[in-house]
Amino acid sequence: MEFLINDIYRATEGEGVFVGRSQVFVRFQGCNIGCVNCDSMDTWSFDIESTSLNTIFERILEESYQGKINWISITGGDPLHPKHVPSVVELTKFLKSKGFKINLEAAGTRVVDEVFDLLDYISYDLKTPSTGVRTRLSLIEKMAQQYPNRFQVKAVIADRKDFEYTLSAYRELESKLGNIEFPWVLTPCYEPSEEFPMQRFIDIQEWNQIEGGPFRVIGQQHKWIFGADKKSV
């Protein structure tokens, strides 16, 4: 089995509804989605030496203080790229057999049942116009139907256009589902090498409040602490 791994590291969750939770991150190498504002472009290439499952587990044990930290976050790259799916399935089954809980960061371009059925939680992206990528709303509708109480939606917001797009998506899904019962998080964009974008945060909070607060506005804590360019934190 081929495991293309960029990094394995211990950190505090910096995004979404679980900000502050200690986790071990397993970052897969390889992604062909191409978000223009990606903060991990170094993970795009698939050209990396394969790692063994034993080596991955040894690193996880080391980073988790021998399993004391029991949440693993599988991220990328794109861990749901077809090239990665078999190894993600094997890794997830193995880690769950050892008592770990698994979250996966999904890019919002596909729903992979053979992976998602195994997971404890899924962080699912809605791609906004500033990313240059589009998420089909039917995928989020499917998530709500198949994985209730096991996922959140996250949308990176760079400007008013992104907010309006996300609000429109929310309203459309609300009309189809009757209620939005999953957490929907707005992540104010914080670009590499950018100074802390305080006004962007303030604007997004205000836009959300004017609409009645349908979203949770949650920034990227790790970037507040370490800056926008620090990796593996």
mmCIF file of C-alpha atoms in Angstrom:
data_model
loop_
_atom_site.group_PDB
_atom_site.id
_atom_site.type_symbol
_atom_site.label_atom_id
_atom_site.label_comp_id
_atom_site.label_asym_id
_atom_site.label_seq_id
_atom_site.Cartn_x
_atom_site.Cartn_y
_atom_site.Cartn_z
ATOM 1 C CA MET A 1 0.000 0.000 0.000
ATOM 2 C CA GLU A 2 1.298 3.453 -0.957
ATOM 3 C CA PHE A 3 1.042 6.198 1.679
ATOM 4 C CA LEU A 4 2.071 9.605 0.319
ATOM 5 C CA ILE A 5 2.584 11.662 3.474
ATOM 6 C CA ASN A 6 3.731 15.278 3.655
ATOM 7 C CA ASP A 7 3.940 15.518 7.440
ATOM 8 C CA ILE A 8 2.714 14.114 10.751
ATOM 9 C CA TYR A 9 2.606 16.560 13.636
ATOM 10 C CA ARG A 10 0.906 17.395 16.917
ATOM 11 C CA ALA A 11 -0.994 20.680 17.104
ATOM 12 C CA THR A 12 -4.116 22.340 18.415
ATOM 13 C CA GLU A 13 -7.022 22.458 15.974
ATOM 14 C CA GLY A 14 -7.052 25.987 14.591
ATOM 15 C CA GLU A 15 -10.253 26.063 12.522
ATOM 16 C CA GLY A 16 -13.936 25.299 12.744
ATOM 17 C CA VAL A 17 -16.043 24.110 15.647
ATOM 18 C CA PHE A 18 -13.222 22.212 17.378
ATOM 19 C CA VAL A 19 -10.767 25.099 17.742
ATOM 20 C CA GLY A 20 -8.510 24.392 20.702
ATOM 21 C CA ARG A 21 -8.692 20.583 20.595
ATOM 22 C CA SER A 22 -5.347 18.767 20.695
ATOM 23 C CA GLN A 23 -4.876 16.492 17.689
ATOM 24 C CA VAL A 24 -2.275 14.711 15.616
ATOM 25 C CA PHE A 25 -2.447 15.792 11.987
ATOM 26 C CA VAL A 26 -1.616 13.376 9.176
ATOM 27 C CA ARG A 27 -1.116 15.473 6.057
ATOM 28 C CA PHE A 28 -1.316 13.633 2.746
ATOM 29 C CA GLN A 29 0.803 14.854 -0.155
ATOM 30 C CA GLY A 30 -0.932 15.443 -3.488
ATOM 31 C CA CYS A 31 -3.859 17.567 -4.656
ATOM 32 C CA ASN A 32 -5.104 18.609 -8.087
ATOM 33 C CA ILE A 33 -7.975 20.893 -7.010
ATOM 34 C CA GLY A 34 -5.972 24.118 -7.390
ATOM 35 C CA CYS A 35 -7.575 26.675 -5.060
ATOM 36 C CA VAL A 36 -5.980 30.005 -5.952
ATOM 37 C CA ASN A 37 -5.802 31.129 -2.300
ATOM 38 C CA CYS A 38 -4.516 27.791 -0.948
ATOM 39 C CA ASP A 39 -2.183 28.166 2.043
ATOM 40 C CA SER A 40 -0.624 24.716 1.480
ATOM 41 C CA MET A 41 0.500 24.736 -2.152
ATOM 42 C CA ASP A 42 3.541 22.707 -1.123
ATOM 43 C CA THR A 43 1.155 19.739 -0.763
ATOM 44 C CA TRP A 44 -0.037 19.762 -4.388
ATOM 45 C CA SER A 45 2.608 17.563 -6.022
ATOM 46 C CA PHE A 46 2.240 13.771 -5.868
ATOM 47 C CA ASP A 47 5.999 13.374 -6.338
ATOM 48 C CA ILE A 48 7.067 12.095 -2.934
ATOM 49 C CA GLU A 49 8.508 8.881 -1.561
ATOM 50 C CA SER A 50 5.951 6.489 -0.093
ATOM 51 C CA THR A 51 5.805 5.883 3.681
ATOM 52 C CA SER A 52 4.893 2.603 5.385
ATOM 53 C CA LEU A 53 1.915 2.167 7.702
ATOM 54 C CA ASN A 54 4.268 1.113 10.509
ATOM 55 C CA THR A 55 6.287 4.311 10.141
ATOM 56 C CA ILE A 56 3.115 6.405 10.178
ATOM 57 C CA PHE A 57 1.879 4.663 13.330
ATOM 58 C CA GLU A 58 5.233 5.097 15.088
ATOM 59 C CA ARG A 59 5.117 8.832 14.350
ATOM 60 C CA ILE A 60 1.524 9.081 15.539
ATOM 61 C CA LEU A 61 2.383 7.322 18.804
ATOM 62 C CA GLU A 62 5.320 9.670 19.303
ATOM 63 C CA GLU A 63 3.297 12.811 18.545
ATOM 64 C CA SER A 64 0.255 11.674 20.574
ATOM 65 C CA TYR A 65 2.248 10.841 23.719
ATOM 66 C CA GLN A 66 1.575 7.141 23.171
ATOM 67 C CA GLY A 67 -2.097 7.651 22.410
ATOM 68 C CA LYS A 68 -2.969 10.125 25.170
ATOM 69 C CA ILE A 69 -4.113 12.470 22.403
ATOM 70 C CA ASN A 70 -6.701 10.305 20.688
ATOM 71 C CA TRP A 71 -7.993 12.551 17.893
ATOM 72 C CA ILE A 72 -6.334 12.255 14.482
ATOM 73 C CA SER A 73 -7.061 14.755 11.719
ATOM 74 C CA ILE A 74 -6.431 13.507 8.183
ATOM 75 C CA THR A 75 -5.763 16.436 5.885
ATOM 76 C CA GLY A 76 -3.835 17.368 2.768
ATOM 77 C CA GLY A 77 -3.345 17.977 0.008
ATOM 78 C CA ASP A 78 -6.544 16.210 -0.884
ATOM 79 C CA PRO A 79 -6.914 12.972 1.101
ATOM 80 C CA LEU A 80 -9.984 12.108 -1.000
ATOM 81 C CA HIS A 81 -8.150 12.149 -4.319
ATOM 82 C CA PRO A 82 -8.702 8.690 -5.888
ATOM 83 C CA LYS A 83 -4.973 8.000 -5.604
ATOM 84 C CA HIS A 84 -5.213 8.393 -1.802
ATOM 85 C CA VAL A 85 -8.545 6.721 -1.054
ATOM 86 C CA PRO A 86 -7.275 3.123 -0.594
ATOM 87 C CA SER A 87 -4.534 4.247 1.804
ATOM 88 C CA VAL A 88 -6.892 6.560 3.715
ATOM 89 C CA VAL A 89 -9.321 3.649 4.151
ATOM 90 C CA GLU A 90 -6.552 1.347 5.395
ATOM 91 C CA LEU A 91 -5.069 3.988 7.704
ATOM 92 C CA THR A 92 -8.469 4.896 9.166
ATOM 93 C CA LYS A 93 -9.425 1.280 9.850
ATOM 94 C CA PHE A 94 -6.041 0.629 11.453
ATOM 95 C CA LEU A 95 -6.115 3.722 13.682
ATOM 96 C CA LYS A 96 -9.687 3.097 14.807
ATOM 97 C CA SER A 97 -8.716 -0.460 15.757
ATOM 98 C CA LYS A 98 -6.134 1.161 18.054
ATOM 99 C CA GLY A 99 -8.736 3.378 19.730
ATOM 100 C CA PHE A 100 -8.169 6.653 17.873
ATOM 101 C CA LYS A 101 -10.953 8.940 16.662
ATOM 102 C CA ILE A 102 -10.676 10.281 13.132
ATOM 103 C CA ASN A 103 -11.601 13.621 11.607
ATOM 104 C CA LEU A 104 -11.016 14.226 7.903
ATOM 105 C CA GLU A 105 -10.666 17.564 6.133
ATOM 106 C CA ALA A 106 -12.664 17.213 2.899
ATOM 107 C CA ALA A 107 -12.174 19.703 0.076
ATOM 108 C CA GLY A 108 -15.836 19.815 -0.924
ATOM 109 C CA THR A 109 -15.355 18.295 -4.365
ATOM 110 C CA ARG A 110 -16.626 14.774 -3.688
ATOM 111 C CA VAL A 111 -18.376 12.515 -1.169
ATOM 112 C CA VAL A 112 -16.522 9.218 -0.745
ATOM 113 C CA ASP A 113 -18.790 6.845 1.154
ATOM 114 C CA GLU A 114 -16.165 4.151 1.663
ATOM 115 C CA VAL A 115 -14.100 6.702 3.605
ATOM 116 C CA PHE A 116 -16.850 8.743 5.247
ATOM 117 C CA ASP A 117 -18.625 5.675 6.649
ATOM 118 C CA LEU A 118 -15.525 5.002 8.770
ATOM 119 C CA LEU A 119 -15.008 8.502 10.160
ATOM 120 C CA ASP A 120 -16.007 10.050 13.462
ATOM 121 C CA TYR A 121 -16.251 13.535 11.958
ATOM 122 C CA ILE A 122 -15.927 15.285 8.604
ATOM 123 C CA SER A 123 -14.990 18.911 7.993
ATOM 124 C CA TYR A 124 -16.473 19.663 4.576
ATOM 125 C CA ASP A 125 -15.574 22.717 2.508
ATOM 126 C CA LEU A 126 -17.890 24.955 0.558
ATOM 127 C CA LYS A 127 -15.574 26.478 -2.033
ATOM 128 C CA THR A 128 -16.243 30.205 -2.493
ATOM 129 C CA PRO A 129 -15.592 32.348 -5.607
ATOM 130 C CA SER A 130 -12.221 33.585 -4.315
ATOM 131 C CA THR A 131 -10.890 30.005 -4.377
ATOM 132 C CA GLY A 132 -11.548 29.617 -8.097
ATOM 133 C CA VAL A 133 -13.233 26.267 -7.358
ATOM 134 C CA ARG A 134 -16.923 25.375 -7.066
ATOM 135 C CA THR A 135 -18.660 22.970 -4.644
ATOM 136 C CA ARG A 136 -21.859 21.373 -5.908
ATOM 137 C CA LEU A 137 -24.567 21.994 -3.324
ATOM 138 C CA SER A 138 -25.955 18.535 -3.998
ATOM 139 C CA LEU A 139 -22.861 17.182 -2.226
ATOM 140 C CA ILE A 140 -23.654 19.097 0.967
ATOM 141 C CA GLU A 141 -27.278 18.003 0.676
ATOM 142 C CA LYS A 142 -26.041 14.413 0.496
ATOM 143 C CA MET A 143 -23.839 14.979 3.555
ATOM 144 C CA ALA A 144 -26.843 16.245 5.529
ATOM 145 C CA GLN A 145 -28.877 13.199 4.564
ATOM 146 C CA GLN A 146 -26.203 10.521 5.066
ATOM 147 C CA TYR A 147 -24.004 11.905 7.859
ATOM 148 C CA PRO A 148 -26.176 13.939 10.251
ATOM 149 C CA ASN A 149 -24.400 15.106 13.409
ATOM 150 C CA ARG A 150 -21.047 14.031 11.963
ATOM 151 C CA PHE A 151 -19.927 16.990 9.888
ATOM 152 C CA GLN A 152 -19.494 20.731 9.647
ATOM 153 C CA VAL A 153 -19.322 22.955 6.579
ATOM 154 C CA LYS A 154 -16.513 25.504 6.373
ATOM 155 C CA ALA A 155 -16.310 28.377 3.888
ATOM 156 C CA VAL A 156 -13.292 30.662 3.521
ATOM 157 C CA ILE A 157 -14.501 34.259 3.111
ATOM 158 C CA ALA A 158 -12.212 36.785 1.438
ATOM 159 C CA ASP A 159 -14.746 39.502 0.563
ATOM 160 C CA ARG A 160 -18.402 40.456 0.293
ATOM 161 C CA LYS A 161 -18.811 38.384 -2.890
ATOM 162 C CA ASP A 162 -17.747 35.244 -0.997
ATOM 163 C CA PHE A 163 -20.174 36.050 1.811
ATOM 164 C CA GLU A 164 -23.114 36.640 -0.533
ATOM 165 C CA TYR A 165 -22.341 33.428 -2.401
ATOM 166 C CA THR A 166 -22.232 31.444 0.858
ATOM 167 C CA LEU A 167 -25.437 33.034 2.128
ATOM 168 C CA SER A 168 -27.178 32.143 -1.146
ATOM 169 C CA ALA A 169 -25.942 28.548 -0.834
ATOM 170 C CA TYR A 170 -27.191 28.422 2.760
ATOM 171 C CA ARG A 171 -30.646 29.689 1.776
ATOM 172 C CA GLU A 172 -30.892 27.256 -1.137
ATOM 173 C CA LEU A 173 -29.973 24.291 1.050
ATOM 174 C CA GLU A 174 -32.301 25.505 3.788
ATOM 175 C CA SER A 175 -35.187 25.476 1.301
ATOM 176 C CA LYS A 176 -34.349 21.897 0.294
ATOM 177 C CA LEU A 177 -33.592 20.464 3.736
ATOM 178 C CA GLY A 178 -36.147 22.415 5.759
ATOM 179 C CA ASN A 179 -33.540 23.257 8.385
ATOM 180 C CA ILE A 180 -29.763 23.590 8.501
ATOM 181 C CA GLU A 181 -28.931 21.365 11.465
ATOM 182 C CA PHE A 182 -25.166 21.106 10.944
ATOM 183 C CA PRO A 183 -22.625 23.773 11.963
ATOM 184 C CA TRP A 184 -21.741 26.141 9.125
ATOM 185 C CA VAL A 185 -18.529 28.048 9.766
ATOM 186 C CA LEU A 186 -17.216 31.148 8.026
ATOM 187 C CA THR A 187 -13.425 31.333 8.107
ATOM 188 C CA PRO A 188 -12.146 34.841 7.360
ATOM 189 C CA CYS A 189 -9.379 34.507 4.791
ATOM 190 C CA TYR A 190 -5.884 35.072 6.217
ATOM 191 C CA GLU A 191 -3.434 34.952 3.311
ATOM 192 C CA PRO A 192 0.223 33.871 3.581
ATOM 193 C CA SER A 193 2.469 36.859 4.375
ATOM 194 C CA GLU A 194 -0.588 39.007 5.164
ATOM 195 C CA GLU A 195 -0.862 41.117 8.292
ATOM 196 C CA PHE A 196 -3.734 40.126 10.566
ATOM 197 C CA PRO A 197 -6.859 41.176 8.575
ATOM 198 C CA MET A 198 -8.843 42.685 11.433
ATOM 199 C CA GLN A 199 -11.207 44.715 9.249
ATOM 200 C CA ARG A 200 -12.117 41.608 7.255
ATOM 201 C CA PHE A 201 -13.051 39.825 10.500
ATOM 202 C CA ILE A 202 -15.157 42.778 11.655
ATOM 203 C CA ASP A 203 -16.940 43.053 8.301
ATOM 204 C CA ILE A 204 -17.772 39.347 8.128
ATOM 205 C CA GLN A 205 -19.117 39.349 11.677
ATOM 206 C CA GLU A 206 -21.321 42.341 10.861
ATOM 207 C CA TRP A 207 -22.617 40.862 7.577
ATOM 208 C CA ASN A 208 -23.497 37.656 9.420
ATOM 209 C CA GLN A 209 -25.281 39.504 12.222
ATOM 210 C CA ILE A 210 -27.339 41.572 9.764
ATOM 211 C CA GLU A 211 -28.626 38.284 8.305
ATOM 212 C CA GLY A 212 -29.588 36.997 11.752
ATOM 213 C CA GLY A 213 -26.368 35.097 12.459
ATOM 214 C CA PRO A 214 -26.902 31.888 10.470
ATOM 215 C CA PHE A 215 -23.170 31.162 10.517
ATOM 216 C CA ARG A 216 -20.443 30.783 13.101
ATOM 217 C CA VAL A 217 -17.560 33.160 12.338
ATOM 218 C CA ILE A 218 -14.389 31.426 13.526
ATOM 219 C CA GLY A 219 -10.881 32.526 12.582
ATOM 220 C CA GLN A 220 -7.749 30.421 12.184
ATOM 221 C CA GLN A 221 -6.305 30.369 15.693
ATOM 222 C CA HIS A 222 -2.955 28.908 14.667
ATOM 223 C CA LYS A 223 -2.338 31.885 12.367
ATOM 224 C CA TRP A 224 -3.125 34.341 15.166
ATOM 225 C CA ILE A 225 -0.520 32.662 17.349
ATOM 226 C CA PHE A 226 2.226 31.765 14.877
ATOM 227 C CA GLY A 227 1.509 34.029 11.888
ATOM 228 C CA ALA A 228 0.133 33.124 8.467
ATOM 229 C CA ASP A 229 3.288 31.458 7.128
ATOM 230 C CA LYS A 230 4.221 28.973 9.854
ATOM 231 C CA LYS A 231 3.707 25.309 8.876
ATOM 232 C CA SER A 232 2.856 22.246 10.994
ATOM 233 C CA VAL A 233 1.280 24.206 13.841
#
